[in-house]
Amino acid sequence: QVQVVESGGGLVHPGGSLELSCAASKSILSMGAMGWYRQAPGKERELVARITILGRLNYADSVKGRFTISKDNAKNTVFLQMNGLKPEDTAVYYCYADGRNMYGMEYWGKGTLVTVSS
């Protein structure tokens, strides 16, 4: 069983920065992709950022230039550096691991809440 666990959420003022971490219980090199999704109140869950095993990057248009996804293979951890945070970034952020190729499954974390407010 593969588990992914998020950390780093909290309250931050508009314009501030925050870094989220996602620790996986298995090598992230066994995953086709790792990513971050978020769900704001009353809205559908949406892709925020994704990085594939080959290093391909995808970002939601709303976060381009402000958020950066990265990973540390040795620590089985992916990160989401969030800068210039806006109130509309407020959401529960979920870590995602695409284990379909090796494990036949996709994995989701429980989520961590990010609140951007003055």
XYZ file of N, CA and C in Angstrom:
354
model
N 0.848 -1.182 0.000
C 0.000 0.000 0.000
C 0.888 1.239 0.000
N 0.579 2.175 -0.878
C 1.313 3.419 -0.984
C 0.523 4.521 -0.293
N 1.223 5.312 0.496
C 0.600 6.452 1.147
C 1.355 7.725 0.803
N 0.613 8.804 0.637
C 1.200 10.117 0.445
C 0.606 11.038 1.499
N 1.456 11.818 2.148
C 1.035 12.649 3.265
C 1.512 14.074 3.063
N 0.562 15.019 3.067
C 0.880 16.428 2.891
C 1.183 17.099 4.221
N 1.957 18.170 4.145
C 2.207 19.011 5.303
C 2.555 20.411 4.821
N 2.471 21.377 5.719
C 2.884 22.733 5.409
C 1.767 23.730 5.233
N 0.524 23.293 5.295
C -0.588 24.213 5.165
C -0.715 25.115 6.375
N -1.524 26.154 6.236
C -1.732 27.078 7.330
C -2.303 28.385 6.852
N -2.266 29.373 7.731
C -2.779 30.710 7.441
C -1.645 31.628 7.009
N -1.854 32.334 5.913
C -0.850 33.258 5.406
C -1.552 34.508 4.881
N -0.887 35.657 4.979
C -1.452 36.906 4.480
C -1.313 37.012 2.974
N -2.208 37.759 2.314
C -2.068 37.986 0.875
C -0.685 38.520 0.542
N -0.096 37.991 -0.526
C 1.247 38.365 -0.921
C 2.331 37.538 -0.275
N 1.960 36.717 0.681
C 2.923 35.898 1.384
C 3.278 34.627 0.639
N 4.125 33.827 1.267
C 4.607 32.585 0.671
C 4.414 31.420 1.620
N 4.341 30.241 1.039
C 4.174 29.020 1.803
C 4.722 27.875 0.969
N 5.327 26.886 1.626
C 5.794 25.701 0.919
C 5.110 24.461 1.472
N 4.481 23.711 0.587
C 3.854 22.456 0.947
C 4.791 21.298 0.626
N 4.704 20.247 1.429
C 5.494 19.049 1.197
C 4.577 17.841 1.114
N 4.977 16.867 0.326
C 4.243 15.615 0.208
C 5.242 14.471 0.285
N 5.142 13.682 1.339
C 6.039 12.551 1.540
C 5.339 11.260 1.143
N 5.987 10.486 0.288
C 5.441 9.217 -0.172
C 6.108 8.053 0.551
N 5.353 6.987 0.777
C 5.875 5.820 1.478
C 6.668 4.892 0.568
N 6.606 5.120 -0.728
C 7.379 4.378 -1.707
C 8.164 5.360 -2.558
N 9.133 4.833 -3.294
C 9.943 5.682 -4.151
C 9.074 6.433 -5.145
N 9.266 7.743 -5.218
C 8.502 8.514 -6.196
C 8.994 8.237 -7.606
N 10.120 7.572 -7.737
C 10.605 7.160 -9.051
C 9.782 5.999 -9.607
N 8.947 5.386 -8.763
C 8.048 4.343 -9.218
C 6.709 4.898 -9.694
N 6.552 6.217 -9.598
C 5.328 6.885 -9.994
C 5.499 7.556 -11.353
N 4.473 7.453 -12.184
C 4.526 8.099 -13.478
C 4.502 9.607 -13.375
N 3.859 10.111 -12.326
C 3.773 11.542 -12.098
C 3.409 11.805 -10.650
N 3.803 12.964 -10.166
C 3.390 13.460 -8.870
C 2.778 14.830 -9.099
N 1.791 15.176 -8.282
C 1.162 16.462 -8.497
C 0.407 16.983 -7.301
N -0.056 18.206 -7.461
C -0.862 18.880 -6.462
C -2.182 19.306 -7.066
N -3.261 19.018 -6.377
C -4.591 19.473 -6.722
C -5.129 20.296 -5.563
N -6.167 21.067 -5.827
C -6.792 21.814 -4.748
C -8.298 21.884 -4.960
N -9.004 22.069 -3.866
C -10.445 22.220 -3.920
C -10.861 23.348 -2.990
N -11.403 24.398 -3.577
C -11.910 25.531 -2.826
C -13.377 25.295 -2.486
N -13.889 25.978 -1.466
C -15.296 25.807 -1.090
C -16.238 26.046 -2.261
N -17.133 25.103 -2.506
C -18.114 25.242 -3.560
C -17.594 25.029 -4.970
N -16.350 24.599 -5.111
C -15.762 24.407 -6.429
C -15.271 22.976 -6.619
N -15.063 22.605 -7.879
C -14.534 21.287 -8.205
C -13.039 21.226 -7.928
N -12.547 20.033 -7.663
C -11.120 19.852 -7.490
C -10.410 20.131 -8.816
N -9.301 20.856 -8.757
C -8.586 21.228 -9.964
C -7.094 20.952 -9.836
N -6.475 20.686 -10.967
C -5.030 20.496 -11.009
C -4.326 21.821 -10.764
N -3.351 21.812 -9.877
C -2.530 22.981 -9.606
C -1.190 22.864 -10.320
N -0.509 21.752 -10.105
C 0.806 21.533 -10.697
C 1.089 20.044 -10.765
N 1.882 19.655 -11.760
C 2.230 18.252 -11.929
C 3.633 18.135 -12.493
N 4.352 17.099 -12.066
C 5.659 16.798 -12.621
C 5.706 15.311 -12.923
N 6.104 14.953 -14.136
C 6.143 13.554 -14.543
C 7.500 12.941 -14.240
N 7.583 11.620 -14.406
C 8.831 10.903 -14.147
C 9.957 11.419 -15.047
N 9.605 11.938 -16.203
C 10.594 12.472 -17.128
C 10.838 13.969 -16.939
N 10.183 14.564 -15.943
C 10.429 15.958 -15.636
C 9.525 16.953 -16.333
N 8.506 16.482 -17.024
C 7.577 17.392 -17.686
C 6.721 18.105 -16.648
N 6.529 19.406 -16.814
C 5.801 20.229 -15.859
C 4.492 20.745 -16.431
N 3.480 20.787 -15.591
C 2.197 21.373 -15.938
C 1.724 22.230 -14.778
N 1.182 23.411 -15.104
C 0.637 24.309 -14.096
C -0.710 24.827 -14.542
N -1.589 25.042 -13.574
C -2.820 25.747 -13.870
C -2.485 27.174 -14.268
N -3.237 27.723 -15.209
C -2.980 29.089 -15.653
C -3.014 30.080 -14.492
N -3.862 29.824 -13.522
C -4.040 30.743 -12.412
C -2.835 30.830 -11.476
N -1.923 29.852 -11.552
C -0.776 29.848 -10.649
C 0.556 29.988 -11.367
N 0.555 30.021 -12.676
C 1.798 30.156 -13.436
C 2.538 31.430 -13.043
N 3.824 31.289 -12.803
C 4.639 32.418 -12.396
C 4.662 32.647 -10.909
N 3.789 31.997 -10.172
C 3.720 32.153 -8.724
C 4.065 30.871 -7.969
N 3.666 29.733 -8.510
C 3.888 28.442 -7.852
C 4.953 27.649 -8.592
N 5.709 26.852 -7.849
C 6.725 25.996 -8.432
C 6.669 24.616 -7.798
N 6.572 23.581 -8.628
C 6.613 22.213 -8.128
C 8.025 21.674 -8.306
N 8.497 20.933 -7.318
C 9.817 20.330 -7.386
C 9.797 19.022 -6.604
N 10.878 18.260 -6.692
C 10.917 16.990 -5.990
C 12.321 16.643 -5.534
N 12.393 15.823 -4.515
C 13.640 15.292 -3.999
C 13.483 13.780 -4.022
N 14.049 13.139 -5.030
C 13.878 11.700 -5.194
C 14.425 10.909 -4.012
N 15.547 11.342 -3.471
C 16.168 10.627 -2.360
C 15.291 10.629 -1.116
N 14.495 11.684 -0.954
C 13.624 11.802 0.212
C 12.187 11.403 -0.083
N 11.929 10.940 -1.306
C 10.579 10.543 -1.720
C 9.562 11.646 -1.433
N 9.953 12.868 -1.750
C 9.150 14.019 -1.391
C 8.996 14.974 -2.565
N 7.795 15.504 -2.729
C 7.544 16.564 -3.693
C 7.124 17.812 -2.937
N 7.389 18.966 -3.533
C 7.134 20.241 -2.889
C 6.308 21.139 -3.795
N 5.611 22.050 -3.177
C 4.930 23.104 -3.911
C 5.261 24.423 -3.234
N 6.122 25.204 -3.873
C 6.463 26.525 -3.370
C 5.445 27.512 -3.911
N 4.756 28.198 -3.019
C 3.698 29.117 -3.391
C 4.095 30.527 -2.981
N 4.218 31.408 -3.958
C 4.568 32.796 -3.723
C 3.448 33.707 -4.198
N 3.445 34.918 -3.689
C 2.429 35.879 -4.094
C 1.017 35.362 -3.899
N 0.771 34.765 -2.756
C -0.522 34.123 -2.503
C -1.667 35.131 -2.491
N -2.791 34.685 -3.026
C -3.994 35.491 -3.128
C -5.129 34.817 -2.369
N -6.131 35.586 -1.937
C -7.268 34.974 -1.246
C -7.913 33.843 -2.047
N -7.936 33.958 -3.366
C -8.530 32.922 -4.193
C -7.721 31.632 -4.237
N -6.523 31.631 -3.650
C -5.743 30.408 -3.519
C -6.196 29.572 -2.329
N -7.062 30.124 -1.510
C -7.562 29.405 -0.343
C -8.268 28.126 -0.775
N -7.806 27.002 -0.249
C -8.356 25.705 -0.631
C -7.691 24.614 0.189
N -8.257 23.421 0.110
C -7.574 22.240 0.606
C -6.706 21.719 -0.525
N -5.430 21.553 -0.253
C -4.479 21.093 -1.253
C -4.193 19.616 -1.045
N -4.283 18.839 -2.136
C -4.105 17.399 -2.091
C -2.897 16.958 -2.904
N -2.120 16.066 -2.337
C -1.026 15.448 -3.064
C -1.554 14.255 -3.857
N -1.025 14.088 -5.061
C -1.440 13.019 -5.961
C -0.225 12.262 -6.477
N -0.337 10.950 -6.512
C 0.720 10.109 -7.064
C 0.111 9.165 -8.088
N 0.655 9.168 -9.293
C 0.170 8.296 -10.359
C 0.961 7.001 -10.334
N 0.401 6.004 -9.675
C 1.054 4.709 -9.572
C 0.460 3.655 -10.489
N -0.255 4.089 -11.500
C -0.974 3.143 -12.357
C -0.073 2.163 -13.083
N 1.078 2.618 -13.537
C 1.964 1.748 -14.301
C 2.531 0.626 -13.448
N 3.016 0.951 -12.263
C 3.670 -0.042 -11.426
C 2.729 -0.706 -10.425
N 1.760 0.041 -9.903
C 0.877 -0.473 -8.860
C -0.570 -0.657 -9.296
N -0.920 -0.126 -10.442
C -2.277 -0.223 -10.934
C -3.259 0.686 -10.234
N -2.752 1.704 -9.536
C -3.614 2.588 -8.760
C -3.093 4.010 -8.737
N -3.996 4.921 -8.459
C -3.655 6.316 -8.176
C -3.831 6.540 -6.684
N -2.988 7.416 -6.111
C -3.014 7.650 -4.677
C -3.230 9.125 -4.368
N -4.001 9.360 -3.326
C -4.323 10.715 -2.879
C -4.028 10.873 -1.398
N -3.523 12.048 -1.029
C -3.359 12.372 0.368
C -4.666 12.838 0.971
N -4.657 13.064 2.268
C -5.848 13.524 2.975
C -6.107 15.008 2.770
N -5.090 15.751 2.378
C -5.223 17.169 2.124
C -4.692 18.016 3.262
N -4.249 19.220 2.914
C -3.815 20.193 3.900
C -4.427 21.545 3.533
N -4.960 22.235 4.525
C -5.689 23.474 4.283
C -4.753 24.665 4.202
N -4.910 25.441 3.138
C -4.198 26.703 2.964
C -5.232 27.821 2.975
N -5.068 28.752 3.898
C -5.976 29.887 4.003
C -5.190 31.169 3.799
N -5.592 31.956 2.811
C -4.939 33.229 2.509
C -5.909 34.341 2.890
N -5.591 35.038 3.954
C -6.492 36.063 4.472
C -5.719 37.070 5.298
N -6.218 38.302 5.303
C -5.641 39.334 6.145
C -6.226 39.295 7.543
